[in-house]
CSV table of C-alpha atoms in Angstrom, one decimal:
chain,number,residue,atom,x,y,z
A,217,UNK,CA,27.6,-38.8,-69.7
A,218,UNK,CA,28.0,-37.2,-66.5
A,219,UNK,CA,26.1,-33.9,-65.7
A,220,UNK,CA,29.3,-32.3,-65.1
A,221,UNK,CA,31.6,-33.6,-67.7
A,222,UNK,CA,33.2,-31.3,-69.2
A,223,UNK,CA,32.5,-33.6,-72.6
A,224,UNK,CA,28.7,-33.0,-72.3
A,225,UNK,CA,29.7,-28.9,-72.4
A,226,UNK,CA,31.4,-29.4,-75.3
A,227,UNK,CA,29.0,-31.7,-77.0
A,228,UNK,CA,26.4,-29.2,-76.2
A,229,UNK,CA,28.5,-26.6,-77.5
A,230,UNK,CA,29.1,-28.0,-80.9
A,231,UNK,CA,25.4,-28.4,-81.3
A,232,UNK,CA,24.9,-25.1,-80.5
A,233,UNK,CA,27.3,-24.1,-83.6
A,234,UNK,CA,25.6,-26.2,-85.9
A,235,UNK,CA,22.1,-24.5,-84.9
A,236,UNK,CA,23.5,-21.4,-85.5
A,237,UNK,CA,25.3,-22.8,-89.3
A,238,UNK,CA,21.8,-24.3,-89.9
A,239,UNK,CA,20.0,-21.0,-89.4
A,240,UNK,CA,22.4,-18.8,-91.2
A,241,UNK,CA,21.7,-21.5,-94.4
A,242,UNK,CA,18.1,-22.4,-93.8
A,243,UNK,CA,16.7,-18.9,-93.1
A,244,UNK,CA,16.9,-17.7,-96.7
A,245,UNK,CA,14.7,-20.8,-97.7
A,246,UNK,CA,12.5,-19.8,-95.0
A,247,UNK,CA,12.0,-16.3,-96.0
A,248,UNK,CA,8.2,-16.7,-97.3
A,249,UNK,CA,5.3,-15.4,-94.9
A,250,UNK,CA,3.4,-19.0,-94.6
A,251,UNK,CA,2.8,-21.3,-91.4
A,252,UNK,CA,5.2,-24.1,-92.2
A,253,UNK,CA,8.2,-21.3,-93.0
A,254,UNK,CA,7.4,-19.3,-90.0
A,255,UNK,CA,7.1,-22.3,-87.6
A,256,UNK,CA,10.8,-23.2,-89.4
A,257,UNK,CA,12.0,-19.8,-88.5
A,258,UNK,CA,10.4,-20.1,-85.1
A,259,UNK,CA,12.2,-23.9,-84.8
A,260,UNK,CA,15.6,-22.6,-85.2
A,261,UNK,CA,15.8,-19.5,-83.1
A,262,UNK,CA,14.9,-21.5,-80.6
A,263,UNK,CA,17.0,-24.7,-81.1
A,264,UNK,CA,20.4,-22.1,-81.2
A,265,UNK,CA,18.9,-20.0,-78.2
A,266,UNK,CA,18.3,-23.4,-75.9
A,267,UNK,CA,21.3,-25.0,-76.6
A,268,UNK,CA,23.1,-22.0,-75.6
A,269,UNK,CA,21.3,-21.1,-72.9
A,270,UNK,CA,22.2,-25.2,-71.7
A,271,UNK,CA,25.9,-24.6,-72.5
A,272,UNK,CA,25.8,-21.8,-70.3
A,273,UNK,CA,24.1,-23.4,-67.3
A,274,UNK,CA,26.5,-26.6,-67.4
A,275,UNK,CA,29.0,-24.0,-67.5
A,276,UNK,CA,27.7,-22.2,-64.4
A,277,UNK,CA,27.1,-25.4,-62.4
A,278,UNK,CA,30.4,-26.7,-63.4
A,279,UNK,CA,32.1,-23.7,-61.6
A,280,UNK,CA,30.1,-23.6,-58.3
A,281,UNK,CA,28.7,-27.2,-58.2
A,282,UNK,CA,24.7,-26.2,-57.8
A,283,UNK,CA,24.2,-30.1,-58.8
A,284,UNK,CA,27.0,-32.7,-59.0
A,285,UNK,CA,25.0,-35.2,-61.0
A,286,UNK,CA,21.8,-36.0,-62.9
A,287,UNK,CA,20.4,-36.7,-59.8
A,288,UNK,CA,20.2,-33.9,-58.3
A,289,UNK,CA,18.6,-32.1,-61.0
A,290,UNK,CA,16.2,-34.3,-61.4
A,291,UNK,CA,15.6,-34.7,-57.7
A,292,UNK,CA,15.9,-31.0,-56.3
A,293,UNK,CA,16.2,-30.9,-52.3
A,294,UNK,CA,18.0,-34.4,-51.5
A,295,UNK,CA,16.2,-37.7,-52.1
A,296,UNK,CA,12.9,-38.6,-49.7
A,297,UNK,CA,13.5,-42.0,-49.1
A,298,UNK,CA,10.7,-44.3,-47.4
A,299,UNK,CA,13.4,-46.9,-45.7
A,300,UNK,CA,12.4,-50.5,-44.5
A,301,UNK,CA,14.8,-52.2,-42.2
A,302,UNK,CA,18.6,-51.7,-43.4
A,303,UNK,CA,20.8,-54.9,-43.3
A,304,UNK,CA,24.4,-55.3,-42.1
A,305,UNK,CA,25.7,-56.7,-45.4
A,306,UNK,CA,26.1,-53.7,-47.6
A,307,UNK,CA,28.0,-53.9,-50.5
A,308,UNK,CA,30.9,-51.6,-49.0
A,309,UNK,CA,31.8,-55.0,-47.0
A,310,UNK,CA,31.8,-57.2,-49.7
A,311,UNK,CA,28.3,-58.4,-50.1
A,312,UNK,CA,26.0,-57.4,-52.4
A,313,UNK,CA,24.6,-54.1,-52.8
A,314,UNK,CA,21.5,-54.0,-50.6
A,315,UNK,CA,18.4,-51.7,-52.1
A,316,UNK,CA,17.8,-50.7,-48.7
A,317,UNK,CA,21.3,-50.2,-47.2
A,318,UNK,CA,22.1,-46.7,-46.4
A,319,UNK,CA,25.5,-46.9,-47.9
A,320,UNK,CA,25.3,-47.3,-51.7
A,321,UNK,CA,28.0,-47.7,-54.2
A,322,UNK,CA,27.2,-45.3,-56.9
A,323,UNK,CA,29.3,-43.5,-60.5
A,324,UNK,CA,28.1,-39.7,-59.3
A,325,UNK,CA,29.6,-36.9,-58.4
A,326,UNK,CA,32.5,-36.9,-60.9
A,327,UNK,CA,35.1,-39.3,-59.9
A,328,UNK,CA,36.6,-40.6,-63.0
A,329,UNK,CA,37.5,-37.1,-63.8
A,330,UNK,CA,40.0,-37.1,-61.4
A,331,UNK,CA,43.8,-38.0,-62.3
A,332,UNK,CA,45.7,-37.2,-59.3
A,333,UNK,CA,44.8,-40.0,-57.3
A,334,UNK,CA,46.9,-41.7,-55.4
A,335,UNK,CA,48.0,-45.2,-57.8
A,336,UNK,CA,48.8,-48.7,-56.4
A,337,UNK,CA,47.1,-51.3,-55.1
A,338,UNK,CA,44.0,-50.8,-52.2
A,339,UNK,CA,46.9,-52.4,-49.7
A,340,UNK,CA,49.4,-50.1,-50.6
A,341,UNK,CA,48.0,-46.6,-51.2
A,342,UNK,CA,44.2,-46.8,-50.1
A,343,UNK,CA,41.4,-46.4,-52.2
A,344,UNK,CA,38.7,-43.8,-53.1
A,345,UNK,CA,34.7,-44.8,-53.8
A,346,UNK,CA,32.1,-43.0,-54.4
A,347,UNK,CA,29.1,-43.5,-52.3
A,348,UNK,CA,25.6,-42.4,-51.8
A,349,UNK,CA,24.4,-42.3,-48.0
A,350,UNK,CA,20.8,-42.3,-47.0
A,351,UNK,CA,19.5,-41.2,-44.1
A,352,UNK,CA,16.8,-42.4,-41.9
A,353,UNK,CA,16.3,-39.4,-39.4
A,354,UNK,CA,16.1,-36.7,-41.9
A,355,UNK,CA,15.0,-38.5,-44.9
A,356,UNK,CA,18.0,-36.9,-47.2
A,357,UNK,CA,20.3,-38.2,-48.9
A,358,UNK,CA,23.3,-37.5,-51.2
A,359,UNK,CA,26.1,-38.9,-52.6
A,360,UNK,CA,29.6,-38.5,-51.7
A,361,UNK,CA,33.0,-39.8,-51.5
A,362,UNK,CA,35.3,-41.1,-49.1
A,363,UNK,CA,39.1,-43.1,-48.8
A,364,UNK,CA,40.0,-45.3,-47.3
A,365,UNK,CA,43.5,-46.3,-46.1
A,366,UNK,CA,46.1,-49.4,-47.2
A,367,UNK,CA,45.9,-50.6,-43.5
A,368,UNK,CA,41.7,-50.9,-43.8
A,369,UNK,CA,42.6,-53.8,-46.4
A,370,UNK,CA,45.7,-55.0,-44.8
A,371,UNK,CA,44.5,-58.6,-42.7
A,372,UNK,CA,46.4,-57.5,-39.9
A,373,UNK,CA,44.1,-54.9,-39.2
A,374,UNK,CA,40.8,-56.8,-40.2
A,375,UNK,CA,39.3,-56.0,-36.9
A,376,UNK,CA,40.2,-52.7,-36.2
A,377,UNK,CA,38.5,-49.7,-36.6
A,378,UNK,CA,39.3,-46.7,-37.8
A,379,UNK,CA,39.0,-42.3,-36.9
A,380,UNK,CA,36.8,-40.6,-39.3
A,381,UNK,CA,37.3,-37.2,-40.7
A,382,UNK,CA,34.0,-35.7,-42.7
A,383,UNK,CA,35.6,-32.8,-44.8
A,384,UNK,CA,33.1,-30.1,-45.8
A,385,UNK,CA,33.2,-28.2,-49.3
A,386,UNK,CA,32.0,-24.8,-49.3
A,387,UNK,CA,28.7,-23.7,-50.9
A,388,UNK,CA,27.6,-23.9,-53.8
A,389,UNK,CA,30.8,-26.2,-54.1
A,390,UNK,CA,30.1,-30.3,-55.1
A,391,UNK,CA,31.6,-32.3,-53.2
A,392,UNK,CA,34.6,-33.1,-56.3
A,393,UNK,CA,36.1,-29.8,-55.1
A,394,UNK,CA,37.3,-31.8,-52.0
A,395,UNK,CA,38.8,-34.3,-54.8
A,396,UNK,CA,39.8,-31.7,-57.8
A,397,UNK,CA,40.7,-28.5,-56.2
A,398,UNK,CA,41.8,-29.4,-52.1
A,399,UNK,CA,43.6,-33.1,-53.3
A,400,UNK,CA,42.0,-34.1,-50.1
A,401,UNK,CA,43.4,-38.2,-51.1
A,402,UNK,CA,46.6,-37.6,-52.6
A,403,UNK,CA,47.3,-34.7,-49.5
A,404,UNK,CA,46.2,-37.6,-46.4
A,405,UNK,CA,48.4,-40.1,-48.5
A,406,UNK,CA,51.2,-38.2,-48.6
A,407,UNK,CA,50.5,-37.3,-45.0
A,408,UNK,CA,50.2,-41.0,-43.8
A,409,UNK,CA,52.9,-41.9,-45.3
A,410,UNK,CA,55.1,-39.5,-43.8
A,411,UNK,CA,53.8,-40.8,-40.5
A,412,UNK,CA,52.5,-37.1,-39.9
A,413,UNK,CA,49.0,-38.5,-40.0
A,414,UNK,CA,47.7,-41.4,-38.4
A,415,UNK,CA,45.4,-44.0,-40.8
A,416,UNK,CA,41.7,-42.2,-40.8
A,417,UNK,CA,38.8,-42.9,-43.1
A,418,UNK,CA,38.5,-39.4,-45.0
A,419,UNK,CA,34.9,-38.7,-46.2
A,420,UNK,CA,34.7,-35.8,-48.7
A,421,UNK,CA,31.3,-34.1,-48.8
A,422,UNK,CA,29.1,-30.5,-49.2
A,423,UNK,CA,27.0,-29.0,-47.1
A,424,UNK,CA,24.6,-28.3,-50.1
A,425,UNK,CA,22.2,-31.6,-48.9
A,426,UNK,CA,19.1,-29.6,-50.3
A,427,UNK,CA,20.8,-28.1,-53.8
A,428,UNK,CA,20.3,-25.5,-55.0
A,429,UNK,CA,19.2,-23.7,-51.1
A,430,UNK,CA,21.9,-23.2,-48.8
A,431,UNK,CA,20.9,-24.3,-45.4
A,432,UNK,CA,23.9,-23.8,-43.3
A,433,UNK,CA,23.6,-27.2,-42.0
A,434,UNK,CA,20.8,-26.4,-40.1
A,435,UNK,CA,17.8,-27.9,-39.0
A,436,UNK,CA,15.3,-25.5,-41.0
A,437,UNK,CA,11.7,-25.4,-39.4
A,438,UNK,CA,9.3,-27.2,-41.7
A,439,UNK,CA,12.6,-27.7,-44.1
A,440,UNK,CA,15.9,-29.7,-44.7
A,441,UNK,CA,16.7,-31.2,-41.6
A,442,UNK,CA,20.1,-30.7,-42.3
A,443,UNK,CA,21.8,-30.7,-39.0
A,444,UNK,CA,20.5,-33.9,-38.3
A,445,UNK,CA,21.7,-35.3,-41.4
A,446,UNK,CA,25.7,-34.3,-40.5
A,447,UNK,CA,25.1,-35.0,-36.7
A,448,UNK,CA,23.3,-38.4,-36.9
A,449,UNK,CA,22.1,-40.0,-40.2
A,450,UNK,CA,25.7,-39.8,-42.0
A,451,UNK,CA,27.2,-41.2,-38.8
A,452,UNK,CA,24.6,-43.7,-38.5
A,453,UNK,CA,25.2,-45.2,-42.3
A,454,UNK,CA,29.0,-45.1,-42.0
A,455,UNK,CA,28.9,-47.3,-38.5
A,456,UNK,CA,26.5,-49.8,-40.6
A,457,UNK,CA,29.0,-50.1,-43.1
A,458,UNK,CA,32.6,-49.6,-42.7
A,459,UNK,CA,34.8,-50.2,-39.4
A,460,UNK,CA,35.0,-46.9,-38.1
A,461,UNK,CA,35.0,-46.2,-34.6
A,462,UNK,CA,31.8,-45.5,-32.4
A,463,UNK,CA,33.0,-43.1,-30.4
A,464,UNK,CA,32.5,-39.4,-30.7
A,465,UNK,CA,36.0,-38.3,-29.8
A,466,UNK,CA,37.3,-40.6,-32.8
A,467,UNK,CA,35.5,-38.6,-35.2
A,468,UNK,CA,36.0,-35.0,-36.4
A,469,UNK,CA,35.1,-32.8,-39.3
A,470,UNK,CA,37.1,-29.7,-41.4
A,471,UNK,CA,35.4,-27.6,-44.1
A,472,UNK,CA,36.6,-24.2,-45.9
A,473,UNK,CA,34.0,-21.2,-46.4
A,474,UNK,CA,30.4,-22.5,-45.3
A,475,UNK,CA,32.1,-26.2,-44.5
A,476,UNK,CA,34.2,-24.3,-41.8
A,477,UNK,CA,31.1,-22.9,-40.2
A,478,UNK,CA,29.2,-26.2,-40.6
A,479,UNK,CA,32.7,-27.6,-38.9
A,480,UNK,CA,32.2,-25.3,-35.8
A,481,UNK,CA,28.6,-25.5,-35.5
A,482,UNK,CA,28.8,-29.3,-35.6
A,483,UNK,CA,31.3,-29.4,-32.6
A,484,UNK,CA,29.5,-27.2,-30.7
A,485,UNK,CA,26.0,-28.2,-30.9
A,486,UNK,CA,26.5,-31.9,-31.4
A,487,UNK,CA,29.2,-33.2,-29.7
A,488,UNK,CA,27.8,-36.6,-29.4
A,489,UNK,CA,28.7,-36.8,-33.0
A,490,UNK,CA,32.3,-34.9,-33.7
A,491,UNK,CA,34.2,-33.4,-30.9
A,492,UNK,CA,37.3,-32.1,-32.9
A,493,UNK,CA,36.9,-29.5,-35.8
A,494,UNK,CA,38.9,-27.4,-37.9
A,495,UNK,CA,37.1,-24.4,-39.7
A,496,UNK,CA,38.7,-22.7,-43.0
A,497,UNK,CA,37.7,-19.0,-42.9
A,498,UNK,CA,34.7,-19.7,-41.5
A,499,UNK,CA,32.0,-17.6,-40.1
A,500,UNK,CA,30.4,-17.6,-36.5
A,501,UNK,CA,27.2,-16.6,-37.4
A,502,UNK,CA,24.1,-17.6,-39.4
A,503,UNK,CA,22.6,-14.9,-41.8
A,504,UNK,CA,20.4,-15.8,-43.5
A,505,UNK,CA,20.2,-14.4,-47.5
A,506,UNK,CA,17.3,-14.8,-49.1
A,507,UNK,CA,18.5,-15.3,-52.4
A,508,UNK,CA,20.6,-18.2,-51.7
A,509,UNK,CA,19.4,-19.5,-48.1
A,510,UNK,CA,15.9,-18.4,-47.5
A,511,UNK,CA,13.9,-17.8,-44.2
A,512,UNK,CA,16.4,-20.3,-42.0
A,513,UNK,CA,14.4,-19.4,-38.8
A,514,UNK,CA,11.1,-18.5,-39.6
A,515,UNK,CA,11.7,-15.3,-38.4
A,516,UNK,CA,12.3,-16.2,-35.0
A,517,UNK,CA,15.2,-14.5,-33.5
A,518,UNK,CA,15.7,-16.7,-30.8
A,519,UNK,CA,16.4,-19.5,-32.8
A,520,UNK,CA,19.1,-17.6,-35.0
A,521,UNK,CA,20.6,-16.4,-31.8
A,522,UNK,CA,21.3,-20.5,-30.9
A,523,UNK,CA,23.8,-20.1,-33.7
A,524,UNK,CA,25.8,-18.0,-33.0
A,525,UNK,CA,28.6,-19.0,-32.0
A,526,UNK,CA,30.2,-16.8,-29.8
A,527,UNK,CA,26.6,-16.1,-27.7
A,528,UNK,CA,26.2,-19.9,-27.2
A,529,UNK,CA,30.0,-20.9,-25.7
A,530,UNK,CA,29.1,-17.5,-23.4
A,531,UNK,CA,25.4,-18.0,-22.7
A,532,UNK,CA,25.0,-22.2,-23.1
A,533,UNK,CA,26.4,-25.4,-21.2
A,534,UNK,CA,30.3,-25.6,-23.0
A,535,UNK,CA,30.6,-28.9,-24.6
A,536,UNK,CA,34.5,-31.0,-24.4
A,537,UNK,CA,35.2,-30.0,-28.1
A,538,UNK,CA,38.8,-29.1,-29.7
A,539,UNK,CA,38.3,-26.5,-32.2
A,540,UNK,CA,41.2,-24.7,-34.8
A,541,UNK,CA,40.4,-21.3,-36.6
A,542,UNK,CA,42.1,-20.9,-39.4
A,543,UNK,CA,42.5,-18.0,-41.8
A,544,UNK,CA,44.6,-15.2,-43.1
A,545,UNK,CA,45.3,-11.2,-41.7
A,546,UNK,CA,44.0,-9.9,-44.8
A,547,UNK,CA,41.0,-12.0,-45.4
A,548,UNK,CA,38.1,-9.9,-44.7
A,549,UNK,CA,36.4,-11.5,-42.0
A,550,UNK,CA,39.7,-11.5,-40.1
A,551,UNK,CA,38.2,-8.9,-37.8
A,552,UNK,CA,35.0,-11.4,-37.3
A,553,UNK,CA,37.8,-14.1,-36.1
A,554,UNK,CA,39.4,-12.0,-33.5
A,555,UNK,CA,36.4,-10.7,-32.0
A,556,UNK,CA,35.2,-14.3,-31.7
A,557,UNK,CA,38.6,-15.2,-30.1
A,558,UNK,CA,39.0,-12.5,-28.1
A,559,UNK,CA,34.9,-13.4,-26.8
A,560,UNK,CA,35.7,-17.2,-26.2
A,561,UNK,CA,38.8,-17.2,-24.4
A,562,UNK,CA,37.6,-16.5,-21.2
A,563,UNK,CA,35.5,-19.5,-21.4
A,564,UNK,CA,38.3,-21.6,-22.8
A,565,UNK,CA,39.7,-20.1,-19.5
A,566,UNK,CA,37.0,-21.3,-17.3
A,567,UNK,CA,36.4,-24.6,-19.1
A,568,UNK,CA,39.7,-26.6,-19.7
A,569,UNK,CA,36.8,-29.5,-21.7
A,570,UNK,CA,37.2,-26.8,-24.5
A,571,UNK,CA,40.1,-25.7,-26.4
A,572,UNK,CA,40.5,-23.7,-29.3
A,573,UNK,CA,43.3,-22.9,-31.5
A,574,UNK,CA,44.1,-21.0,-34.6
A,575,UNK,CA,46.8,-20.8,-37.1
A,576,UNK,CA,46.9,-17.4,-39.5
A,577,UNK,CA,48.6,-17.2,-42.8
A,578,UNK,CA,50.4,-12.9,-43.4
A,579,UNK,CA,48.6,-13.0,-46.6
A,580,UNK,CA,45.8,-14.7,-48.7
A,581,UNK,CA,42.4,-14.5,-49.6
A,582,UNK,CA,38.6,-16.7,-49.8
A,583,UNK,CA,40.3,-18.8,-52.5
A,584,UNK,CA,41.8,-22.6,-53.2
A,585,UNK,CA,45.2,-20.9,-54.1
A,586,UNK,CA,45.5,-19.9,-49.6
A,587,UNK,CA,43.2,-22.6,-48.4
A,588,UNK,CA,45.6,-25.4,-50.4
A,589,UNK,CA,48.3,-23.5,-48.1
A,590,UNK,CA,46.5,-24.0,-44.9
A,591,UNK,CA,45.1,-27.4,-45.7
A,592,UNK,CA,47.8,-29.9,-44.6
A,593,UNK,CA,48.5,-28.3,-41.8
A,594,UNK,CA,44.9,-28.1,-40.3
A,595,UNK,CA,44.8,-32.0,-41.2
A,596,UNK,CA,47.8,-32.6,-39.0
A,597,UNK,CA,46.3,-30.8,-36.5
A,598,UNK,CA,43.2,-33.4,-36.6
A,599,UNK,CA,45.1,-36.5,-36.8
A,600,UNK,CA,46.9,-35.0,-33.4
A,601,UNK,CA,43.7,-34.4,-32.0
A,602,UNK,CA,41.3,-37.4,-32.9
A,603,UNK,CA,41.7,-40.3,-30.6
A,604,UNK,CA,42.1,-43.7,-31.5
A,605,UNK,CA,39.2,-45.6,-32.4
A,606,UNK,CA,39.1,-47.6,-28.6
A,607,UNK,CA,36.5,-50.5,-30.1
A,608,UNK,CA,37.5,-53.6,-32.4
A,609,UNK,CA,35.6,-55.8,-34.8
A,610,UNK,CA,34.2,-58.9,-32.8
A,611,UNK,CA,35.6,-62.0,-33.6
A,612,UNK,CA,33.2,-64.5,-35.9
């Protein structure tokens, strides 16, 4: 049973009713003050007291996704992987899965609770997998989903390749939120279909590599390499097993709340990787809380400085990047979003390599209801902006 089924919750809550039935008949019969009767007492206060204290965690984690699978609670801070050579026959192509690939087939993460998927045949509608990815630089890994369009399975596109959009859940968020709140596959469906987005492989993932810390996809000194993971190992492992383009300007990435910021920072500091992103209320700076995050910078203020934002486009060689803000007037870093446009556009002025735009909603807050709103939108804006893939498949 997955971790974050909501059967397990119930299961666990049922048991937790029967502890508490058991007690209420057993404690009479325990009343007497000897070892075994005490130790009886002693067994069922704390059978009720765990199993709701577990009914309330799932609960918890359920609602902001501090583990998506069994996985992760049993391996806290991503997966250290010792990797030998990785093979080109992966699984995802058709072969068989490979121990060592660093693409993996996998049933985590919560995918056959979805409904809303889009139905047909691979050919006719796409297809969603869930995947873990393993990465070589940075030695994380994570599991994660992505779909993949009719014409990836159509022959007359065998040896095509194909833009990639990573799409960033906000923290603590899993990675399903992409799937069960955003409808990130049924909304690029209905979006290619309509011709108002062109065929792109859509990853869905979080920026919460190292549950339960929040890192800010960052390269933490003597911690999560984080960045690296985004900017090269997840890049690296999709290129060894699906036909998606090799070049940068073919790939983007969008995120809302902390996958916005990752979005921005991504563009900007690694545009060897992603050169187009599109940032849901994000913010522009890194501040680090130590309840959540930790020291990110070993106190060094230098280093925090690199990220923001704002200081780097003004301060730091501007990298060709195509950026969209996107928020609401009343959400309450709106103030934050202006200052930061208001501080950029002279070098959006100076530097035609960099463009930025942004698209406000009058009303709506730091929720799924507005960011459902802004969503399609922001993914036309992609598909405008990401070039086609300008490599092929070679023949044999």
């Amino acid at each position: 049973m997955e971790l974050t089924s909501s059967g397990l919750v119930y299961a666990l809550a049922a048991a937790a009713v029967l502890a508490l039935l058991a007690t209420l008949w057993l404690w009479p019969r325990l009343a007497r003050q000897r070892p075994l009767p005490v130790l009886g007492r002693v067994a069922l206060l704390a059978a009720v007291q765990l199993s709701v204290l577990a009914v309330c965690g799932l609960t918890v984690n359920d609602t902001y996704g501090f583990y998506s699978s069994w996985h992760d609670l049993v391996h806290p801070g991503g997966s250290q992987l010792a990797l030998g050579p990785t093979g080109s026959g992966s699984g995802t192509r058709g072969g068989p899965p490979q121990s060592d690939a660093l693409v993996q087939p996998t049933t985590e993460g919560g995918l056959s609770t979805i409904t809303d998927l889009p139905q047909g045949k691979p050919e006719e509608v796409g297809r969603v997998d869930s995947i873990r990815v393993v990465g070589k630089q940075s030695g994380l890994s994570d599991q994660m989903f992505i779909y993949l369009p009719p014409e990836y399975f159509n022959p007359k596109y065998s040896r095509e390749r194909f833009p990639v959009l990573l799409t960033l859940a906000g923290y603590p968020g899993p990675a399903l939120h992409l799937l069960s709140e955003l409808h990130t596959p049924t909304t690029v469906w209905d979006l290619q279909r309509t011709g108002k987005m062109a065929p792109t492989i859509v990853v869905m993932a979080r920026p919460t590599v190292a549950a339960p810390r929040d890192t800010e996809c960052l390269d933490v000194p003597g911690g999560p390499q984080t960045e690296t993971w985004f900017a090269k190992d997840v890049p690296a492992a999709l290129r060894s097993a699906y036909r998606v383009s090799r070049s940068a300007e073919s790939w983007g990435v969008l995120g809302y709340s902390t996958g916005g910021s990752c979005a921005l920072r991504l563009a900007l500091r690694d545009p060897a990787a992603y050169t187009t992103a599109a940032a849901l209320h994000a913010d522009y700076q890194v501040v680090s809380q130590p309840w959540e995050s930790g020291d990110l910078f070993s106190g060094n203020p230098g280093l925090a400085q690199q990220y923001d934002l704002a200081w780097r486009l003004q301060n730091l060689p501007v990298p060709k990047a195509s950026l969209l803000i996107v928020s609401t007037r009343t959400e309450d870093n709106f103030p934050a979003t202006q200052q930061f446009l208001n501080a950029t556009a002279p070098v959006t002025a100076a530097h035609p390599d960099l463009k930025i735009d942004s698209l406000f909603l009058p009303d709506g807050g730091h929720s799924f209801d507005t960011w459902r709103r802004e969503f399609p939108a922001a993914l036309e804006w992609l598909s405008d902006h990401l070039a086609p893939a300008p490599d092929r498949e070679p023949r044999g």
